[in-house]
Coordinates of C-alpha atoms in Angstrom, one line a residue:
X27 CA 25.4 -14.4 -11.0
X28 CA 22.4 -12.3 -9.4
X29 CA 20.0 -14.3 -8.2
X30 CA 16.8 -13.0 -6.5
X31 CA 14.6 -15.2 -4.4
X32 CA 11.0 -15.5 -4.4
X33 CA 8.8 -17.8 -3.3
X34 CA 5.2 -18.6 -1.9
X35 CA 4.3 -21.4 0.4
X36 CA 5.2 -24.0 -1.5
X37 CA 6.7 -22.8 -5.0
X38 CA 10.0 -20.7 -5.5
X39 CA 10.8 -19.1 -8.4
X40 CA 14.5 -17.1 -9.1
X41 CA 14.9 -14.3 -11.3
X42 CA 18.1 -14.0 -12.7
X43 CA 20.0 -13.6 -15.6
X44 CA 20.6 -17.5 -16.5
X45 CA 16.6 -17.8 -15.5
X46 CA 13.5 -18.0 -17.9
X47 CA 12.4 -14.0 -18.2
X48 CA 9.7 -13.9 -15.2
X49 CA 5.7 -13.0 -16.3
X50 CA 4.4 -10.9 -13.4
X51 CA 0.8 -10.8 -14.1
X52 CA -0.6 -7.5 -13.6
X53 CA -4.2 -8.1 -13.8
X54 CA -5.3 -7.8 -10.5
X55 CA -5.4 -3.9 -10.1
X56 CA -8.3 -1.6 -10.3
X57 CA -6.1 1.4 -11.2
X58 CA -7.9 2.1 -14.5
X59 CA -10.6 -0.6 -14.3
X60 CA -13.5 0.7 -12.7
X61 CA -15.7 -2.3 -12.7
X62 CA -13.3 -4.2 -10.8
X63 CA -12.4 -1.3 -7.9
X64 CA -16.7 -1.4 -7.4
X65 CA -16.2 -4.6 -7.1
X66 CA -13.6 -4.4 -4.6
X67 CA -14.9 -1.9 -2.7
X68 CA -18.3 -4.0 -2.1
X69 CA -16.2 -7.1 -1.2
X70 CA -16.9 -8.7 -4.6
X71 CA -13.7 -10.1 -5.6
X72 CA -15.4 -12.5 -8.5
X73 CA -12.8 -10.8 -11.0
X74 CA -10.2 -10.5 -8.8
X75 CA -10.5 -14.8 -8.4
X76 CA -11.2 -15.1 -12.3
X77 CA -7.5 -13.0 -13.4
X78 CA -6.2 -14.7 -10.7
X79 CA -7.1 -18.0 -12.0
X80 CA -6.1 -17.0 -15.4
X81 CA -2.7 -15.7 -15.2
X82 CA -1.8 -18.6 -13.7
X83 CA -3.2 -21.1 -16.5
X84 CA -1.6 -18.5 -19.3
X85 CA 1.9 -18.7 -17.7
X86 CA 2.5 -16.3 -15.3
X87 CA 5.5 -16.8 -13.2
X88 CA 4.4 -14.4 -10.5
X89 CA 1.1 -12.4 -9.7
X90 CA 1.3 -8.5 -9.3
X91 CA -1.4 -7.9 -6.4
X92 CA -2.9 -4.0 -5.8
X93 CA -5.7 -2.9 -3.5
X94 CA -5.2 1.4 -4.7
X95 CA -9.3 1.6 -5.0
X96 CA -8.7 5.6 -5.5
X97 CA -12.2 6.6 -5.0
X98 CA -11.9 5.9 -1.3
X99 CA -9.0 7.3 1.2
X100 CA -6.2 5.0 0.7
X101 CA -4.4 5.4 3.9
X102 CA -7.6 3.9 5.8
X103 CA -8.8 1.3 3.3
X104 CA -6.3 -0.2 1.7
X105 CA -4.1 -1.9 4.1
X106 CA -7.4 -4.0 5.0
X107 CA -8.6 -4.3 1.2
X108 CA -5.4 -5.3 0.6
X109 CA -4.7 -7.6 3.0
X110 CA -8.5 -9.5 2.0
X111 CA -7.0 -9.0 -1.6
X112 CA -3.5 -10.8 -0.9
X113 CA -4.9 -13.9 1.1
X114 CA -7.3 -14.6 -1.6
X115 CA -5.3 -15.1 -4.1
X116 CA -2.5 -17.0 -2.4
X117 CA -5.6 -19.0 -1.5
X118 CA -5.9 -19.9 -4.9
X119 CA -2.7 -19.9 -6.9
X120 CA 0.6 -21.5 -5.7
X121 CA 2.8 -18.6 -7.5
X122 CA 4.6 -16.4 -5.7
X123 CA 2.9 -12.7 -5.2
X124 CA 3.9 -9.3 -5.7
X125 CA 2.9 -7.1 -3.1
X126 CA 2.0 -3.6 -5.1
X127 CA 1.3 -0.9 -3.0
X128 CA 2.1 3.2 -2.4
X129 CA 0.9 3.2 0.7
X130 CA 3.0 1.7 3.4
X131 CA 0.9 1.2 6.0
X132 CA -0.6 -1.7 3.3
X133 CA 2.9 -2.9 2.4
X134 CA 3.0 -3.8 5.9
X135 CA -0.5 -5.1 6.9
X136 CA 0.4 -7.7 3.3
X137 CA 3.8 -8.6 4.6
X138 CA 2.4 -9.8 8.1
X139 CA 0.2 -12.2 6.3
X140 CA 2.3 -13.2 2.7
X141 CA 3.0 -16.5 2.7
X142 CA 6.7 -17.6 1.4
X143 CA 8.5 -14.9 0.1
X144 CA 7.0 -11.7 -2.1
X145 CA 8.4 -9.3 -3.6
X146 CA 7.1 -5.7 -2.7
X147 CA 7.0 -3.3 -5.2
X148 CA 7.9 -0.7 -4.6
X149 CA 10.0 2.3 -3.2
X150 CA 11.6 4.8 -5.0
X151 CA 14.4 7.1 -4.6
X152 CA 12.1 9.7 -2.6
X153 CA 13.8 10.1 0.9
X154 CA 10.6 9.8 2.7
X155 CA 9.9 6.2 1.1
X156 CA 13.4 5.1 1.9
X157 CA 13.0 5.6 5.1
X158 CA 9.7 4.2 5.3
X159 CA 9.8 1.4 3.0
X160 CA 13.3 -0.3 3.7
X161 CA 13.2 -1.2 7.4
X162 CA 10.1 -2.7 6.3
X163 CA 12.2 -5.0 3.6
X164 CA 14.8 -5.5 6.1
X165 CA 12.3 -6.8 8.6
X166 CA 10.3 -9.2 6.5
X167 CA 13.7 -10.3 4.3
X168 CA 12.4 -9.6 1.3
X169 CA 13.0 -8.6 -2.2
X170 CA 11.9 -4.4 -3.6
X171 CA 11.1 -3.0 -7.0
X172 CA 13.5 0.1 -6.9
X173 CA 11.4 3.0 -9.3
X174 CA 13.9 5.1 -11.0
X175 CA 12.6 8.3 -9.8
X176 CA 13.0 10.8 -6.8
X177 CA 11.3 13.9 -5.5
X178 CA 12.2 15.7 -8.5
X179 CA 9.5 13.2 -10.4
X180 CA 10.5 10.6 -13.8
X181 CA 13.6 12.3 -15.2
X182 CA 13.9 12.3 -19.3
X183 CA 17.8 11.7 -18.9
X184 CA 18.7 8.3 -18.6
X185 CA 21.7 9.1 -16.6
X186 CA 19.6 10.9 -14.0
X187 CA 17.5 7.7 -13.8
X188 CA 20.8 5.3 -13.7
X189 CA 22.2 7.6 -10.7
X190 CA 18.5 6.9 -8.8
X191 CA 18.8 3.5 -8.9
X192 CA 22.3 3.8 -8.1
X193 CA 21.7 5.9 -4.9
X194 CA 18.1 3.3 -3.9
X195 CA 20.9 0.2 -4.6
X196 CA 23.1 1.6 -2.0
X197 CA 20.5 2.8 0.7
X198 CA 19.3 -0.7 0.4
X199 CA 23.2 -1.5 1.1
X200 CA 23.1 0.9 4.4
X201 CA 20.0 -1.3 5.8
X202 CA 21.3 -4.4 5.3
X203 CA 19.4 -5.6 1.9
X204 CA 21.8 -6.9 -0.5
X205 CA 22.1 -5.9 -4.4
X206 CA 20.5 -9.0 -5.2
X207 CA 17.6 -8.5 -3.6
X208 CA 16.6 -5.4 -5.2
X209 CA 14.9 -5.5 -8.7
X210 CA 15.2 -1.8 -10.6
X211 CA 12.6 -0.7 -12.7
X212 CA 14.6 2.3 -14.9
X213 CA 10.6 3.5 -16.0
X214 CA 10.2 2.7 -19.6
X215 CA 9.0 5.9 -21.4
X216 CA 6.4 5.8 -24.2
X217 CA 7.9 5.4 -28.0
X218 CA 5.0 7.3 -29.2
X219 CA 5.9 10.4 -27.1
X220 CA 9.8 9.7 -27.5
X221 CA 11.1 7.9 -30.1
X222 CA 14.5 6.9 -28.9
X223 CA 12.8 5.5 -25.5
X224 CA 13.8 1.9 -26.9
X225 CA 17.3 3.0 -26.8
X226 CA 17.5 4.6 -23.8
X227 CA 15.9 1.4 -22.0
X228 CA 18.2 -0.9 -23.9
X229 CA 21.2 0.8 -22.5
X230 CA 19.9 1.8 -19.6
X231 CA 19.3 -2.3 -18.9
X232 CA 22.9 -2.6 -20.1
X233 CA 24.4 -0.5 -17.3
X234 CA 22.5 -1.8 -14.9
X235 CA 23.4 -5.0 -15.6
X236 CA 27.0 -4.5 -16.1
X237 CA 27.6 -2.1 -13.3
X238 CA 24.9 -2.6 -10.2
X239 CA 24.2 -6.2 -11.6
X240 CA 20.8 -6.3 -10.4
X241 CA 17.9 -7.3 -11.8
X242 CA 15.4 -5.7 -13.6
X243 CA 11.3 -5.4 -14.4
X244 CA 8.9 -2.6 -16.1
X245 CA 5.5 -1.9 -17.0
X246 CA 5.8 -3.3 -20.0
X247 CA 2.9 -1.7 -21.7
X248 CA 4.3 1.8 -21.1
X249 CA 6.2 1.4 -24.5
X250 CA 3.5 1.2 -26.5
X251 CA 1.0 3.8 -24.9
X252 CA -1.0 6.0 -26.9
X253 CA -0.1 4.0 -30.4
X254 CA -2.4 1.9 -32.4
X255 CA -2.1 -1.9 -32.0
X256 CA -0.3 -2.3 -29.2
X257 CA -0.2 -5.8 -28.4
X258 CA 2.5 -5.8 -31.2
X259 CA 4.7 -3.1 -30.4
X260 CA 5.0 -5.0 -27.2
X261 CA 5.9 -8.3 -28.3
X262 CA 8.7 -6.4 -30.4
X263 CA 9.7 -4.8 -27.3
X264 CA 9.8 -8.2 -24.8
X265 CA 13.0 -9.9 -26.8
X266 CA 14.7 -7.1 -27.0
X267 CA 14.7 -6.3 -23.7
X268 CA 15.6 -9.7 -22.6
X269 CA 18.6 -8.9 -25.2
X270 CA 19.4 -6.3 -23.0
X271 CA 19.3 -7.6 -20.3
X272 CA 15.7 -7.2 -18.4
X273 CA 14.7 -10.4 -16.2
X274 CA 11.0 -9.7 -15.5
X275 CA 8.2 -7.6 -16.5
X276 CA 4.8 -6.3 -15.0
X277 CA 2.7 -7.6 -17.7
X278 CA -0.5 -8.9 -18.9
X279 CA 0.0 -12.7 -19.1
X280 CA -2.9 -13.2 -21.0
X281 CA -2.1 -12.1 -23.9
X282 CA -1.2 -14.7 -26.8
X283 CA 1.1 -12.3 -28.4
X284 CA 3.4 -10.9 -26.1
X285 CA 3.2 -14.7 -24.1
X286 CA 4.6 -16.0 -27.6
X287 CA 7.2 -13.6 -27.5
X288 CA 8.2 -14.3 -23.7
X289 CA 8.6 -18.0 -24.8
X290 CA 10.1 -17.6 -28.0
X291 CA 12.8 -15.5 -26.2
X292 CA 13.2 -18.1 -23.5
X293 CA 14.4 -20.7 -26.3
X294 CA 16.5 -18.1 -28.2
X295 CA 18.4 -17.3 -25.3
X296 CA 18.9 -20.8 -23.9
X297 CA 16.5 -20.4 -20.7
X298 CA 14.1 -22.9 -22.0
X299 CA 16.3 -25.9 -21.9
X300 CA 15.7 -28.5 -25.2
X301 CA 13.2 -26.1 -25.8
X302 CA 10.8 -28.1 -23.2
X303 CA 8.3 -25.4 -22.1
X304 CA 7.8 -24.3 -25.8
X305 CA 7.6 -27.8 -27.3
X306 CA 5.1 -28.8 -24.2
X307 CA 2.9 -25.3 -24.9
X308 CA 2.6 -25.9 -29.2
X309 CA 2.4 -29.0 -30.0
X310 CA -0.5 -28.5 -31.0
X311 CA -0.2 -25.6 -32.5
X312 CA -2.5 -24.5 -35.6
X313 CA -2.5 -21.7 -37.9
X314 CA -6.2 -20.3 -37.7
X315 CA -8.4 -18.8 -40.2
X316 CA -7.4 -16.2 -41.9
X317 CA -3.6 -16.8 -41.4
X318 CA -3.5 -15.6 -37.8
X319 CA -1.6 -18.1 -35.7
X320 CA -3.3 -19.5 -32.4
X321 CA -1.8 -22.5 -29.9
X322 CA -4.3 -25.2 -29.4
X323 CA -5.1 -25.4 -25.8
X324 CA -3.0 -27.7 -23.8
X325 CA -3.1 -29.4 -20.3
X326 CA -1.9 -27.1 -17.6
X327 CA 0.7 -29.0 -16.0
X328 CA 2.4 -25.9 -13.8
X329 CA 1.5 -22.1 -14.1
X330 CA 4.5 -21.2 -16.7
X331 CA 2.8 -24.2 -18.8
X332 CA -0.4 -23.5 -21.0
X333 CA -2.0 -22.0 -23.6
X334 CA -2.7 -18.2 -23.8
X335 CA -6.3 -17.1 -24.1
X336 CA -7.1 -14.0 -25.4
X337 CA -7.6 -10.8 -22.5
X338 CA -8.5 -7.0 -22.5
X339 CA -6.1 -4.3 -22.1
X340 CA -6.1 -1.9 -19.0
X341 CA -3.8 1.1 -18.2
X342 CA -2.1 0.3 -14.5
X343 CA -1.1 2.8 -12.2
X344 CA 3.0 2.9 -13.8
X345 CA 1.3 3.6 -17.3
X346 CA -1.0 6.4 -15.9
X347 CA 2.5 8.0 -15.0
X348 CA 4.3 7.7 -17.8
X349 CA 1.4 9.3 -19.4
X350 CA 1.3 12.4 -17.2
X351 CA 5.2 12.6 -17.8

Protein backbone atom coordinates (compact mmCIF):
# COMPACT_ATOMS: atom_id res chain seq x y z
CA UNK A 1 0.00 0.00 0.00
CA UNK A 2 1.47 3.61 -0.90
CA UNK A 3 2.18 5.33 1.87
CA UNK A 4 3.69 8.90 1.75
CA UNK A 5 5.32 10.45 4.79
CA UNK A 6 4.99 13.75 6.18
CA UNK A 7 5.63 15.17 9.11
CA UNK A 8 6.63 18.40 11.15
CA UNK A 9 8.59 18.57 14.33
CA UNK A 10 6.55 16.75 16.28
CA UNK A 11 3.30 15.46 14.32
CA UNK A 12 3.38 12.99 11.29
CA UNK A 13 0.69 12.44 9.15
CA UNK A 14 0.57 9.55 6.07
CA UNK A 15 -1.35 9.93 3.05
CA UNK A 16 -2.44 6.89 1.64
CA UNK A 17 -5.06 4.94 0.34
CA UNK A 18 -6.21 3.14 3.73
CA UNK A 19 -5.68 6.90 5.44
CA UNK A 20 -8.40 9.52 6.27
CA UNK A 21 -8.50 11.86 2.83
CA UNK A 22 -5.76 14.63 3.82
CA UNK A 23 -7.15 18.63 4.08
CA UNK A 24 -4.27 20.75 2.81
CA UNK A 25 -5.35 24.09 3.78
CA UNK A 26 -4.78 26.54 1.15
CA UNK A 27 -5.38 29.73 2.83
CA UNK A 28 -2.18 31.16 3.23
CA UNK A 29 -1.51 32.48 -0.38
CA UNK A 30 -1.88 35.97 -1.68
CA UNK A 31 -2.31 34.77 -5.25
CA UNK A 32 -5.65 36.43 -5.75
CA UNK A 33 -6.00 38.16 -2.32
CA UNK A 34 -4.63 41.45 -2.56
CA UNK A 35 -5.05 42.50 0.94
CA UNK A 36 -3.05 39.75 2.28
CA UNK A 37 0.14 40.08 -0.44
CA UNK A 38 0.19 44.20 0.99
CA UNK A 39 0.24 42.68 3.89
CA UNK A 40 3.00 40.54 3.19
CA UNK A 41 5.01 42.61 1.44
CA UNK A 42 5.02 45.27 4.55
CA UNK A 43 5.90 42.34 6.86
CA UNK A 44 2.38 42.27 8.27
CA UNK A 45 1.55 38.75 8.53
CA UNK A 46 -1.63 39.30 10.97
CA UNK A 47 -3.68 37.27 8.35
CA UNK A 48 -1.27 35.02 7.51
CA UNK A 49 -1.19 34.03 11.65
CA UNK A 50 -5.21 34.26 11.77
CA UNK A 51 -5.68 31.34 8.51
CA UNK A 52 -3.05 29.75 10.02
CA UNK A 53 -4.69 29.45 13.28
CA UNK A 54 -7.83 28.59 11.69
CA UNK A 55 -7.22 25.76 9.40
CA UNK A 56 -5.83 24.15 12.04
CA UNK A 57 -8.92 24.50 14.48
CA UNK A 58 -11.35 23.59 11.31
CA UNK A 59 -9.43 20.27 10.57
CA UNK A 60 -6.77 20.66 8.35
CA UNK A 61 -4.49 17.89 8.15
CA UNK A 62 -1.69 19.93 6.45
CA UNK A 63 -1.12 23.69 5.73
CA UNK A 64 -0.37 24.76 1.95
CA UNK A 65 2.29 27.70 2.55
CA UNK A 66 3.01 30.44 -0.56
CA UNK A 67 5.10 33.60 -0.55
CA UNK A 68 4.26 34.42 -4.90
CA UNK A 69 3.61 38.31 -3.82
CA UNK A 70 3.43 38.94 -7.83
CA UNK A 71 3.65 42.67 -7.70
CA UNK A 72 7.25 42.41 -6.70
CA UNK A 73 10.22 40.35 -8.69
CA UNK A 74 9.78 36.89 -7.37
CA UNK A 75 13.20 35.54 -7.96
CA UNK A 76 14.65 38.26 -5.40
CA UNK A 77 11.85 38.41 -2.84
CA UNK A 78 10.35 35.41 -2.38
CA UNK A 79 12.88 32.98 -1.15
CA UNK A 80 13.21 35.51 1.91
CA UNK A 81 9.33 36.20 2.21
CA UNK A 82 8.95 32.87 2.05
CA UNK A 83 11.28 31.65 4.34
CA UNK A 84 9.75 34.60 7.15
CA UNK A 85 6.33 33.03 5.82
CA UNK A 86 7.27 29.20 6.59
CA UNK A 87 8.84 29.72 10.17
CA UNK A 88 5.90 31.57 11.21
CA UNK A 89 3.62 29.28 10.77
CA UNK A 90 5.43 26.20 11.97
CA UNK A 91 5.76 28.56 14.90
CA UNK A 92 2.34 28.25 15.42
CA UNK A 93 0.67 25.14 14.25
CA UNK A 94 2.07 21.61 14.86
CA UNK A 95 0.81 20.26 11.22
CA UNK A 96 2.95 19.38 8.84
CA UNK A 97 3.54 22.22 5.94
CA UNK A 98 3.39 22.32 2.31
CA UNK A 99 6.08 24.16 0.80
CA UNK A 100 4.26 25.93 -2.41
CA UNK A 101 6.50 27.62 -4.49
CA UNK A 102 7.49 28.23 -8.54
CA UNK A 103 10.38 29.58 -7.87
CA UNK A 104 13.18 27.34 -6.82
CA UNK A 105 15.46 29.36 -5.44
CA UNK A 106 12.40 29.68 -2.52
CA UNK A 107 11.84 25.86 -2.53
CA UNK A 108 15.24 25.76 -1.37
CA UNK A 109 15.72 28.77 1.06
CA UNK A 110 12.10 26.84 2.82
CA UNK A 111 13.62 23.44 2.77
CA UNK A 112 16.93 24.59 4.71
CA UNK A 113 14.68 25.83 7.52
CA UNK A 114 11.28 23.24 7.38
CA UNK A 115 11.09 21.54 10.31
CA UNK A 116 10.10 17.56 10.01
CA UNK A 117 9.25 16.64 6.83
CA UNK A 118 7.15 18.91 4.08
CA UNK A 119 5.93 18.23 1.16
CA UNK A 120 7.03 20.64 -1.80
CA UNK A 121 4.64 21.36 -4.23
CA UNK A 122 5.58 21.37 -6.96
CA UNK A 123 7.44 20.44 -10.21
CA UNK A 124 6.00 19.56 -13.27
CA UNK A 125 6.91 17.69 -16.28
CA UNK A 126 8.81 20.80 -17.78
CA UNK A 127 12.51 19.55 -18.37
CA UNK A 128 13.89 22.65 -16.94
CA UNK A 129 11.96 22.02 -13.43
CA UNK A 130 13.09 18.50 -13.41
CA UNK A 131 16.21 19.27 -13.36
CA UNK A 132 15.96 21.97 -11.06
CA UNK A 133 13.47 20.75 -8.69
CA UNK A 134 14.47 17.03 -8.10
CA UNK A 135 18.04 17.09 -6.81
CA UNK A 136 16.49 19.42 -4.54
CA UNK A 137 13.87 16.49 -3.32
CA UNK A 138 16.53 14.12 -3.35
CA UNK A 139 18.69 16.30 -1.12
CA UNK A 140 16.20 17.19 1.55
CA UNK A 141 14.27 13.51 1.30
CA UNK A 142 11.17 14.76 0.70
CA UNK A 143 7.90 14.23 -0.76
CA UNK A 144 6.74 16.47 -4.50
CA UNK A 145 3.37 17.36 -5.99
CA UNK A 146 3.92 16.16 -9.63
CA UNK A 147 1.57 18.84 -12.02
CA UNK A 148 0.32 17.01 -14.99
CA UNK A 149 1.67 19.41 -17.46
CA UNK A 150 4.88 19.97 -19.60
CA UNK A 151 6.18 22.69 -21.90
CA UNK A 152 3.41 22.13 -24.13
CA UNK A 153 1.13 23.81 -21.21
CA UNK A 154 -2.38 21.80 -19.40
CA UNK A 155 -3.26 19.23 -22.14
CA UNK A 156 -7.30 18.65 -22.65
CA UNK A 157 -6.58 14.86 -23.18
CA UNK A 158 -6.48 12.87 -20.23
CA UNK A 159 -4.09 10.48 -21.71
CA UNK A 160 -1.63 13.26 -22.46
CA UNK A 161 -1.86 14.24 -18.77
CA UNK A 162 -1.63 10.37 -17.50
CA UNK A 163 1.68 9.98 -19.80
CA UNK A 164 3.15 13.39 -17.83
CA UNK A 165 2.79 11.99 -14.71
CA UNK A 166 3.93 8.87 -15.94
CA UNK A 167 7.28 10.38 -17.40
CA UNK A 168 7.64 12.97 -13.82
CA UNK A 169 7.05 9.29 -11.76
CA UNK A 170 9.91 7.88 -13.50
CA UNK A 171 12.44 10.89 -13.57
CA UNK A 172 11.70 10.93 -9.86
CA UNK A 173 12.82 7.08 -10.27
CA UNK A 174 16.19 8.12 -12.14
CA UNK A 175 17.10 10.52 -8.97
CA UNK A 176 16.49 8.23 -6.46
CA UNK A 177 12.83 9.41 -5.16
CA UNK A 178 10.67 6.51 -4.89
CA UNK A 179 6.89 6.26 -6.38
CA UNK A 180 5.71 6.74 -3.01
CA UNK A 181 7.03 9.83 -2.45
CA UNK A 182 5.53 11.56 -5.27
CA UNK A 183 1.84 12.89 -4.98
CA UNK A 184 0.36 13.68 -8.78
CA UNK A 185 -1.95 16.27 -9.25
CA UNK A 186 -3.70 15.17 -12.88
CA UNK A 187 -5.13 19.24 -12.96
CA UNK A 188 -8.72 19.10 -12.50
CA UNK A 189 -10.40 21.15 -15.25
CA UNK A 190 -13.51 23.34 -14.71
CA UNK A 191 -17.11 21.48 -15.19
CA UNK A 192 -18.47 24.74 -16.28
CA UNK A 193 -16.04 24.99 -19.18
CA UNK A 194 -16.14 21.09 -19.84
CA UNK A 195 -18.72 19.14 -18.72
CA UNK A 196 -17.20 15.72 -18.77
CA UNK A 197 -14.15 17.08 -16.54
CA UNK A 198 -15.70 14.94 -13.60
CA UNK A 199 -15.16 11.96 -15.69
CA UNK A 200 -12.04 12.45 -16.97
CA UNK A 201 -10.67 13.14 -13.19
CA UNK A 202 -12.47 10.12 -11.96
CA UNK A 203 -10.67 7.90 -14.31
CA UNK A 204 -7.77 9.61 -14.59
CA UNK A 205 -7.53 8.97 -10.42
CA UNK A 206 -8.38 5.39 -11.36
CA UNK A 207 -5.28 4.82 -13.56
CA UNK A 208 -3.22 6.40 -11.44
CA UNK A 209 -3.99 4.46 -8.78
CA UNK A 210 -4.10 1.24 -10.46
CA UNK A 211 -1.10 1.65 -12.61
CA UNK A 212 1.72 4.24 -10.97
CA UNK A 213 -0.05 3.68 -7.52
CA UNK A 214 0.72 6.92 -6.21
CA UNK A 215 -1.05 9.23 -4.51
CA UNK A 216 -2.94 11.98 -5.43
CA UNK A 217 -4.11 15.86 -4.62
CA UNK A 218 -5.83 18.95 -6.68
CA UNK A 219 -7.07 22.31 -6.37
CA UNK A 220 -10.09 21.32 -5.47
CA UNK A 221 -11.96 24.45 -6.31
CA UNK A 222 -10.90 24.26 -9.97
CA UNK A 223 -14.20 22.10 -10.47
CA UNK A 224 -16.43 24.48 -9.75
CA UNK A 225 -14.89 27.74 -11.22
CA UNK A 226 -16.93 30.22 -12.91
CA UNK A 227 -20.45 28.47 -11.67
CA UNK A 228 -22.89 29.76 -9.18
CA UNK A 229 -22.68 28.34 -5.65
CA UNK A 230 -19.83 26.76 -5.53
CA UNK A 231 -19.22 25.61 -2.14
CA UNK A 232 -21.78 22.77 -3.26
CA UNK A 233 -20.56 21.64 -6.43
CA UNK A 234 -17.42 21.02 -4.40
CA UNK A 235 -18.68 18.99 -1.62
CA UNK A 236 -20.38 16.78 -4.53
CA UNK A 237 -17.06 16.62 -6.01
CA UNK A 238 -14.84 15.66 -2.58
CA UNK A 239 -16.64 11.95 -2.15
CA UNK A 240 -16.42 11.20 -5.37
CA UNK A 241 -13.07 11.73 -5.77
CA UNK A 242 -12.17 9.81 -2.68
CA UNK A 243 -14.37 7.10 -4.64
CA UNK A 244 -11.92 7.33 -7.10
CA UNK A 245 -9.26 7.16 -5.60
CA UNK A 246 -7.77 10.89 -4.63
CA UNK A 247 -5.93 10.96 -1.06
CA UNK A 248 -5.63 14.73 -0.51
CA UNK A 249 -6.75 17.97 -1.78
CA UNK A 250 -5.52 21.75 -1.76
CA UNK A 251 -8.49 23.09 -0.16
CA UNK A 252 -10.10 25.60 1.85
CA UNK A 253 -10.57 23.94 5.36
CA UNK A 254 -12.80 26.31 6.48
CA UNK A 255 -15.52 25.74 4.84
CA UNK A 256 -18.43 23.85 6.70
CA UNK A 257 -19.68 22.32 3.62
CA UNK A 258 -17.02 20.70 1.84
CA UNK A 259 -15.27 19.85 5.62
CA UNK A 260 -18.74 17.88 6.06
CA UNK A 261 -18.21 16.21 3.01
CA UNK A 262 -14.42 15.33 3.84
CA UNK A 263 -15.72 13.68 7.09
CA UNK A 264 -18.68 12.17 5.93
CA UNK A 265 -16.48 10.37 3.25
CA UNK A 266 -13.90 9.36 5.85
CA UNK A 267 -16.78 7.25 7.65
CA UNK A 268 -18.27 5.92 4.40
CA UNK A 269 -15.10 4.62 3.33
CA UNK A 270 -13.99 3.10 6.58
CA UNK A 271 -10.98 5.77 7.31
CA UNK A 272 -12.78 7.13 10.26
CA UNK A 273 -12.61 4.12 12.51
CA UNK A 274 -16.14 3.64 14.72
CA UNK A 275 -16.82 6.73 13.16
CA UNK A 276 -14.65 8.51 16.05
CA UNK A 277 -13.69 11.80 14.44
CA UNK A 278 -17.31 12.36 13.14
CA UNK A 279 -19.09 11.32 16.35
CA UNK A 280 -16.33 13.59 18.38
CA UNK A 281 -16.93 16.79 15.68
CA UNK A 282 -21.32 16.53 15.88
CA UNK A 283 -22.40 15.63 18.81
CA UNK A 284 -23.65 18.51 19.16
CA UNK A 285 -24.88 18.96 16.15
CA UNK A 286 -28.05 21.29 15.50
CA UNK A 287 -30.20 22.03 12.55
CA UNK A 288 -30.26 25.95 12.40
CA UNK A 289 -32.86 28.35 11.45
CA UNK A 290 -34.16 28.04 8.48
CA UNK A 291 -33.35 24.31 7.87
CA UNK A 292 -29.73 24.91 7.17
CA UNK A 293 -27.55 22.49 9.11
CA UNK A 294 -24.66 23.89 11.36
CA UNK A 295 -22.19 21.70 14.00
CA UNK A 296 -22.23 23.26 17.34
CA UNK A 297 -18.68 24.28 18.14
CA UNK A 298 -16.64 21.64 19.89
CA UNK A 299 -13.39 21.45 21.95
CA UNK A 300 -10.37 21.22 19.67
CA UNK A 301 -8.65 18.32 20.83
CA UNK A 302 -6.11 17.83 17.56
CA UNK A 303 -6.14 19.89 14.27
CA UNK A 304 -8.33 17.19 12.21
CA UNK A 305 -10.90 17.61 15.35
CA UNK A 306 -13.28 20.70 15.43
CA UNK A 307 -15.92 22.56 14.21
CA UNK A 308 -15.88 24.36 10.83
CA UNK A 309 -16.47 28.09 10.84
CA UNK A 310 -17.60 29.76 8.07
CA UNK A 311 -14.59 31.44 5.51
CA UNK A 312 -14.34 33.48 2.17
CA UNK A 313 -13.48 32.07 -1.06
CA UNK A 314 -10.24 33.11 -3.02
CA UNK A 315 -8.97 31.97 -6.50
CA UNK A 316 -5.23 30.34 -5.91
CA UNK A 317 -2.63 30.43 -8.28
CA UNK A 318 -3.77 26.43 -9.80
CA UNK A 319 -7.41 27.98 -10.28
CA UNK A 320 -5.94 31.13 -12.11
CA UNK A 321 -4.64 28.44 -14.56
CA UNK A 322 -7.25 26.36 -15.19
CA UNK A 323 -8.94 29.52 -15.92
CA UNK A 324 -6.61 30.83 -18.65
CA UNK A 325 -6.72 27.06 -20.08
Amino acid sequence: MTRTIVASATREIVIGFDQPFCVIGERINPTGRKKLAAEMVAGNFETVIKDALEQAACGATMLDVNAGVTAVDPNATEPALLVQTLEIVQGLVDLPLSIDSSVTAAIEAALKVAKGRPLVNSVTGEEEKLEAILPLVKKYNVPVVAISNDETGISMDPDVRFAVAKKIVERCADHGIPSHDVVVDPLVMPIGALGDAGRQVFALLRRLREELKVNTTCGLSNISFGLPHRHGINAAFIPMVIGAGMTSAIMNPVRPQEMEAVRGANVLNGTDENCTNWIRTYKDYKPAEGGHAVAAPVAVTAPSDGAAAAGGRRRGGREARMARA
